[in-house]
PDB file of C-alpha atoms in Angstrom:
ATOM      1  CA  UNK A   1       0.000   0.000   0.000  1.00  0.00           C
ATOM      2  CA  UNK A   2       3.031   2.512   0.409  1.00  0.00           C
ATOM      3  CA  UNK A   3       4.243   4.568  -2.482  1.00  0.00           C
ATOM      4  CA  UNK A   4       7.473   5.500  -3.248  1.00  0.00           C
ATOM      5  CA  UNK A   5       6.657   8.564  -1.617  1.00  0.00           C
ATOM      6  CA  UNK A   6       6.143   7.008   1.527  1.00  0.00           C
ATOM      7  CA  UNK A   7       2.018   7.989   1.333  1.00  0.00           C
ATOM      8  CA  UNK A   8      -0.022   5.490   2.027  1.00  0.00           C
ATOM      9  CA  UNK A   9      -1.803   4.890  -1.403  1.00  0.00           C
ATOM     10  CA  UNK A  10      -6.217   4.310  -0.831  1.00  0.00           C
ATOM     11  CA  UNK A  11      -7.501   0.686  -0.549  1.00  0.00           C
ATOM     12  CA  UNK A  12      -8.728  -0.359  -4.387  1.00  0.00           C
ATOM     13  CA  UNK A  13     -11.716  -0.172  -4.392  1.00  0.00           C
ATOM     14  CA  UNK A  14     -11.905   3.069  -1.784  1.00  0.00           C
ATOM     15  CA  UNK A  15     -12.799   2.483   1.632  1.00  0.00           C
ATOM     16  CA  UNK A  16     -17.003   2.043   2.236  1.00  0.00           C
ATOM     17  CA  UNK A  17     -18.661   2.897   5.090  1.00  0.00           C
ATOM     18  CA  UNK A  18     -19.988  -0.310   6.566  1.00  0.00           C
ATOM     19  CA  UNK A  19     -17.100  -2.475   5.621  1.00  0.00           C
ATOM     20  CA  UNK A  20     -14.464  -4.574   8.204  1.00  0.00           C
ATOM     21  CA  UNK A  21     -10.593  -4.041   7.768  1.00  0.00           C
ATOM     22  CA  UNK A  22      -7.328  -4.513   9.110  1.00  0.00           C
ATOM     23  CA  UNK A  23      -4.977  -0.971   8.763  1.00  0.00           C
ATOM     24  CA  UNK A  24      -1.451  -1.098   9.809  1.00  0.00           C
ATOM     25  CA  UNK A  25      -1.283   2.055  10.609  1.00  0.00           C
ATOM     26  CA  UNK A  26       1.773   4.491  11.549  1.00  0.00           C
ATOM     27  CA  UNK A  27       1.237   5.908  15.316  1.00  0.00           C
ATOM     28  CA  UNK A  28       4.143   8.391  15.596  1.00  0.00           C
ATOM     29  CA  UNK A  29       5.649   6.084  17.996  1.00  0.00           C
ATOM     30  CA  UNK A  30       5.983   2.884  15.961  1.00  0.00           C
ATOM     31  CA  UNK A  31       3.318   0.635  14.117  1.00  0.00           C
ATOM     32  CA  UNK A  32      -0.634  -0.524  15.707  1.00  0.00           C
ATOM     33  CA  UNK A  33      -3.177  -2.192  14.141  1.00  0.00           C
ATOM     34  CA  UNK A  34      -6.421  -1.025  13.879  1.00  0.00           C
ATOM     35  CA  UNK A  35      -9.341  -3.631  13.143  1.00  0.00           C
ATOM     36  CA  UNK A  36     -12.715  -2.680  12.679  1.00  0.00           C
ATOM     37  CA  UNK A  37     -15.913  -1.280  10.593  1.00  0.00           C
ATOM     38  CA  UNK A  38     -15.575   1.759   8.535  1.00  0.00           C
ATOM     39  CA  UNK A  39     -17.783   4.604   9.855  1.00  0.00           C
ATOM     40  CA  UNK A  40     -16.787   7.421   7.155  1.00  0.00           C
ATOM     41  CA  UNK A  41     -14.330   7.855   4.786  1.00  0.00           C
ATOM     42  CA  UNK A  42     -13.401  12.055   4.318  1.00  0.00           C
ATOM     43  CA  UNK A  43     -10.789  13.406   1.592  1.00  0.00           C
ATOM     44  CA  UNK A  44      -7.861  12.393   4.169  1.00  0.00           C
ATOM     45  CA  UNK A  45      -9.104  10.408   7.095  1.00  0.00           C
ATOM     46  CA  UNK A  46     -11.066   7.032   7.404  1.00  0.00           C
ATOM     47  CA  UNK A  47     -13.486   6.412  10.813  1.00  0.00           C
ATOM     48  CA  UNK A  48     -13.219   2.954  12.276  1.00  0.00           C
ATOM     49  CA  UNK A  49     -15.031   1.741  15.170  1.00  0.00           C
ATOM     50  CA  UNK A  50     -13.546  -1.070  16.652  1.00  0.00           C
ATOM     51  CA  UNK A  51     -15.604  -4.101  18.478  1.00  0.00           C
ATOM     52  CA  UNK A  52     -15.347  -2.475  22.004  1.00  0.00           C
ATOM     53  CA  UNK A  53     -17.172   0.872  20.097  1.00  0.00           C
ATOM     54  CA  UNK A  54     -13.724   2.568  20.242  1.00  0.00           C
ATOM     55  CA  UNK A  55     -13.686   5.146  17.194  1.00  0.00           C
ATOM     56  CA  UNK A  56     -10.369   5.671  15.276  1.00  0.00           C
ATOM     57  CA  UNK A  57      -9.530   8.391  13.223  1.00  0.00           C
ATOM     58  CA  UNK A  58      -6.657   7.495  10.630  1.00  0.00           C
ATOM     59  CA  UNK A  59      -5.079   9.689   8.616  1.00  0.00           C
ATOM     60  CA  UNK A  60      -4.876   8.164   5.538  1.00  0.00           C
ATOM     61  CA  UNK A  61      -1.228   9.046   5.237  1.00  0.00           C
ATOM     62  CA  UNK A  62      -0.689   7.822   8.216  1.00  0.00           C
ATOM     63  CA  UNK A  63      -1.977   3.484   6.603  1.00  0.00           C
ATOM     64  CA  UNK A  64       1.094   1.596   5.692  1.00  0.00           C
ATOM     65  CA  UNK A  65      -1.011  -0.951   4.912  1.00  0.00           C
ATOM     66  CA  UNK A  66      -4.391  -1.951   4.885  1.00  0.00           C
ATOM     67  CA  UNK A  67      -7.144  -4.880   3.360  1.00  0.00           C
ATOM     68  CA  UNK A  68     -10.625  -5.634   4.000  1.00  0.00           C
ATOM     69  CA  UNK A  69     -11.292  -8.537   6.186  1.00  0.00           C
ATOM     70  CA  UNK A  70     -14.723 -10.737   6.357  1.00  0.00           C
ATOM     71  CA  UNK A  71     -16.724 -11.081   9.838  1.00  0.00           C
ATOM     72  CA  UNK A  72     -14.944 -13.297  12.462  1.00  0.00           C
ATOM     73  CA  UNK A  73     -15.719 -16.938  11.952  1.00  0.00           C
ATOM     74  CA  UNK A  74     -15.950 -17.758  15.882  1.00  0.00           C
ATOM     75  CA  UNK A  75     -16.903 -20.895  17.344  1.00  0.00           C
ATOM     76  CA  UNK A  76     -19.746 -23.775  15.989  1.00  0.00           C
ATOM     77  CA  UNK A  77     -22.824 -22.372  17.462  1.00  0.00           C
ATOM     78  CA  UNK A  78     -24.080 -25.282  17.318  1.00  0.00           C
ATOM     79  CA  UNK A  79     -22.483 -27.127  19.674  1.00  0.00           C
ATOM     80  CA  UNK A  80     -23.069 -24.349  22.610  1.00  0.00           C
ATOM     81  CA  UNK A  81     -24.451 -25.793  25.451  1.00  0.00           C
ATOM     82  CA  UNK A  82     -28.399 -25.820  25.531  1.00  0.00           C
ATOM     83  CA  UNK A  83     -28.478 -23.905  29.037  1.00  0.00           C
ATOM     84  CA  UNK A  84     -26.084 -21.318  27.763  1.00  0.00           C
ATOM     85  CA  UNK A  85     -28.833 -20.455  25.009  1.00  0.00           C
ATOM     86  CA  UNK A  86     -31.459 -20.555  26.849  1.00  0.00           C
ATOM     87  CA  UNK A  87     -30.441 -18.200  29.708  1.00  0.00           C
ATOM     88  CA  UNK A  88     -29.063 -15.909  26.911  1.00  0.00           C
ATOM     89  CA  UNK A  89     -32.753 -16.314  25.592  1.00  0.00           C
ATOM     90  CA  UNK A  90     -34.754 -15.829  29.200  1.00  0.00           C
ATOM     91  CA  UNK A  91     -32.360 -12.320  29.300  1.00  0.00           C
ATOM     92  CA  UNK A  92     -33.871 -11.831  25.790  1.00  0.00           C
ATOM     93  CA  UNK A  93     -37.482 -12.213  26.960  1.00  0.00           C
ATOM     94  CA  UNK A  94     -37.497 -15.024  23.942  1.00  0.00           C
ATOM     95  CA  UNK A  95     -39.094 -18.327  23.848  1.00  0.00           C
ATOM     96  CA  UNK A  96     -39.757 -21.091  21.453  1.00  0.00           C
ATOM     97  CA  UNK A  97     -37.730 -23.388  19.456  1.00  0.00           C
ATOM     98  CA  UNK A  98     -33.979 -22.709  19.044  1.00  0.00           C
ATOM     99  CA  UNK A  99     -32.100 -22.094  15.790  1.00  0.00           C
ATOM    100  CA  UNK A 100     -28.085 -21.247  15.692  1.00  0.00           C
ATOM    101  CA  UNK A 101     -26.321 -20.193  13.320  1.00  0.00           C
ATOM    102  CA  UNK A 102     -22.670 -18.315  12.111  1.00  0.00           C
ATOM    103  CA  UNK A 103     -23.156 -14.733  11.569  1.00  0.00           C
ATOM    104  CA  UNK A 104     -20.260 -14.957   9.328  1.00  0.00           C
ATOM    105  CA  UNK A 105     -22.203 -17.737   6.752  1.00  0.00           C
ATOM    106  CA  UNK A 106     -25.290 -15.707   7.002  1.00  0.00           C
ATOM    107  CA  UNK A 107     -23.322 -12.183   6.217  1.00  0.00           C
ATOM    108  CA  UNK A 108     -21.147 -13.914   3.654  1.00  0.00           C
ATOM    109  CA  UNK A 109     -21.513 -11.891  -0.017  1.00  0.00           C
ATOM    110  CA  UNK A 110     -23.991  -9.398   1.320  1.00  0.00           C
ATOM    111  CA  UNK A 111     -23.211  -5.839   0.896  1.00  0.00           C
ATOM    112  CA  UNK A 112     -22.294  -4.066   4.657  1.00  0.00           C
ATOM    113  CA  UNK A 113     -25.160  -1.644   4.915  1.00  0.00           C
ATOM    114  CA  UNK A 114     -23.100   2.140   5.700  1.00  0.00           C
ATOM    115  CA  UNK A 115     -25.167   2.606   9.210  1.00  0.00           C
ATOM    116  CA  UNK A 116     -26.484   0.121  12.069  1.00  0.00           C
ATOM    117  CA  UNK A 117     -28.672   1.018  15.064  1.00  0.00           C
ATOM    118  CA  UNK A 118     -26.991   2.546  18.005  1.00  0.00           C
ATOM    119  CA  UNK A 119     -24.154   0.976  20.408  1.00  0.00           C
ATOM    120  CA  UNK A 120     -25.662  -1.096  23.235  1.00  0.00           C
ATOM    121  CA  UNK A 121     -27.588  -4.004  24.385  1.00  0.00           C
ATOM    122  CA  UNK A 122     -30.741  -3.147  22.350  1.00  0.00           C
ATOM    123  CA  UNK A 123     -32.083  -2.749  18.931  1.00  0.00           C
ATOM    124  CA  UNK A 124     -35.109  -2.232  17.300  1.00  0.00           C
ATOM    125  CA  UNK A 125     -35.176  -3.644  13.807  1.00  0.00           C
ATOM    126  CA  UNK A 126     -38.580  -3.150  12.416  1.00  0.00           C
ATOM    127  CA  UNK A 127     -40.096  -3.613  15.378  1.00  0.00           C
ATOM    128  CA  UNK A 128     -38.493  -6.888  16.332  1.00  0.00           C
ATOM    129  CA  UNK A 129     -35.876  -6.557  19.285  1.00  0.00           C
ATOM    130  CA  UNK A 130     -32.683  -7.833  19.360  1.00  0.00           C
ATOM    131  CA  UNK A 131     -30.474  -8.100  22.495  1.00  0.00           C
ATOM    132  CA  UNK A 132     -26.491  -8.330  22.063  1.00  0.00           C
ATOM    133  CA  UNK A 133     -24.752 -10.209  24.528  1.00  0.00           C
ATOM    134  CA  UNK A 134     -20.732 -11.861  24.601  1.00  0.00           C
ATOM    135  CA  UNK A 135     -20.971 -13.381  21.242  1.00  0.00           C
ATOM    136  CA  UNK A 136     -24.817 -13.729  20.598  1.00  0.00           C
ATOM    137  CA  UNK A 137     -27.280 -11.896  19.322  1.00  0.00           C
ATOM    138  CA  UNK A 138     -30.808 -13.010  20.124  1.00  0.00           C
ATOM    139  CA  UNK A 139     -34.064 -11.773  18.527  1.00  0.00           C
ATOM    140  CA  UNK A 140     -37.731 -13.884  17.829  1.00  0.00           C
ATOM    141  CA  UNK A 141     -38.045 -15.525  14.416  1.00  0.00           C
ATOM    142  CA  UNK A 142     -38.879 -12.692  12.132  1.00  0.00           C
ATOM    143  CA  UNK A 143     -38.077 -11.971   7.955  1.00  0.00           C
ATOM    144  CA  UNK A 144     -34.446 -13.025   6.307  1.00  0.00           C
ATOM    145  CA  UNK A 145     -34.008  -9.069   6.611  1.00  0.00           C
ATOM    146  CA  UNK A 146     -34.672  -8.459   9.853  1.00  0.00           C
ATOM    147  CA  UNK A 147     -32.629 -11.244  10.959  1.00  0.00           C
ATOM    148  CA  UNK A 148     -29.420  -9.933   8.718  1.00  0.00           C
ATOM    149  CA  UNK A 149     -29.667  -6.565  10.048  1.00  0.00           C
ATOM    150  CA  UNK A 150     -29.641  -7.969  13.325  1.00  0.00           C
ATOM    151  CA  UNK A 151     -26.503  -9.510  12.538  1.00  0.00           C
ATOM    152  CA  UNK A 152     -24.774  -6.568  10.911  1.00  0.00           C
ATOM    153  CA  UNK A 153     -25.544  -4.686  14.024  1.00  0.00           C
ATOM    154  CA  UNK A 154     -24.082  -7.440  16.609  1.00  0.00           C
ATOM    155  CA  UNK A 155     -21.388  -8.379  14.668  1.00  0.00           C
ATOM    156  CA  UNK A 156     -19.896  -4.157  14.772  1.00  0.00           C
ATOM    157  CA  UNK A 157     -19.937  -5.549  18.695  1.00  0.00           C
ATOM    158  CA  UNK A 158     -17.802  -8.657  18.212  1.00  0.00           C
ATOM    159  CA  UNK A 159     -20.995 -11.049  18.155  1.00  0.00           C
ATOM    160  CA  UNK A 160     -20.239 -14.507  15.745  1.00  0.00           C
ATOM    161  CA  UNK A 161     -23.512 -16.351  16.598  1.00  0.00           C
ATOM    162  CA  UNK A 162     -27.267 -15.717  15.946  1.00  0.00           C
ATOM    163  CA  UNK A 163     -29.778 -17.605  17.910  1.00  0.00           C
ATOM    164  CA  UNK A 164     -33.430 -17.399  16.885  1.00  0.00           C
ATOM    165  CA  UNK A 165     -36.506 -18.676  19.112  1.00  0.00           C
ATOM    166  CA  UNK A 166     -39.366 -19.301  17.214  1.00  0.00           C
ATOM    167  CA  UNK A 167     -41.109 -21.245  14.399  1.00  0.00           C
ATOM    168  CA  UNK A 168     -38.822 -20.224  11.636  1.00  0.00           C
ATOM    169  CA  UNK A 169     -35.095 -19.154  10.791  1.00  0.00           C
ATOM    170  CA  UNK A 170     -33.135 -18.204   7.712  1.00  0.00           C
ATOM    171  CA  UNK A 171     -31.872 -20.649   5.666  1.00  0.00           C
ATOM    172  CA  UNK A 172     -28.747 -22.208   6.893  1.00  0.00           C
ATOM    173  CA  UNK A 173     -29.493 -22.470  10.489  1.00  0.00           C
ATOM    174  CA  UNK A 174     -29.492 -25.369  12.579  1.00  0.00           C
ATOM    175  CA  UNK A 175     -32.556 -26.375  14.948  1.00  0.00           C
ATOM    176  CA  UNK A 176     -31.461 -27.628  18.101  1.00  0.00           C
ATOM    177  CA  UNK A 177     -33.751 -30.182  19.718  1.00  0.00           C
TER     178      UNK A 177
END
């Protein structure tokens, strides 16, 4: 990514709002890595809010190197232990039948949308709640969408796994018995 000036040449394509990257970035004081979503991109800085909701501002001179990286894989969801999921479910007010699965699989060649609801615990995503907790997001069966956006928002948090209580899940997800 460096030129032969020593300027830190833009990411091809340039930067989006929305997506996840790894920037190598020159501190003053030696080399750090910054890894997180893109909240802005301006004429010579990129935003980057990392998964504890730390916001960097990086001069783009200042990226010796940079790439895009996909959502974390984390573990199988799967095999998480059925009392885990349901206590992270009772803390969700949620009930019903139990689907799992990677937000990584479910995110995978879907375009990062540039905005997610705020920072914290809760969202509302068209009216269906979702509650962020360690590496789980939990939220009632409800459309593909809803369910996606419910991942885009968790995952800006460090979330992997979705669980779903209900009737229904998105393609892809496992029902646990």
């Amino acid at each position: 990514m460096p030129t032969a000036h020593g300027v830190a040449a833009p990411l091809d394509p340039p930067l989006r709002p929305g997506e996840r990257v790894s920037l190598h970035v020159d501190a003053g004081d030696g080399a750090r890595e910054v890894i997180g979503f893109v909240t802005g991109v301006g004429s010579d800085t990129v935003g980057v809010v990392d998964r504890r909701g730390h916001e960097h501002v990086v001069g783009l001179a200042d990226i010796l190197a940079g790439r895009r990286v996909g959502v974390a894989l984390g573990r199988r969801p799967e095999a998480t232990p059925r009392d885990l999921l349901d206590a992270l479910a009772a803390r969700a007010g949620l009930t019903g039948d139990c689907w799992v699965g990677r937000i990584s699989a479910l995110l995978e060649g879907r375009t990062p949308p540039a905005e997610v609801p705020a920072w914290g615990e809760w969202a509302e995503l068209d009216g269906v709640r979702a509650r962020f907790e360690g590496e789980w997001v939990s939220l009632p069966a409800a459309p593909d969408d809803v369910v996606v956006a419910a991942a885009w928002w968790a995952t800006r948090m460090g979330a992997r796994s979705v669980q779903v209580r209900g009737d229904s899940a998105p393609d892809g997800f496992v029902r646990l018995g």
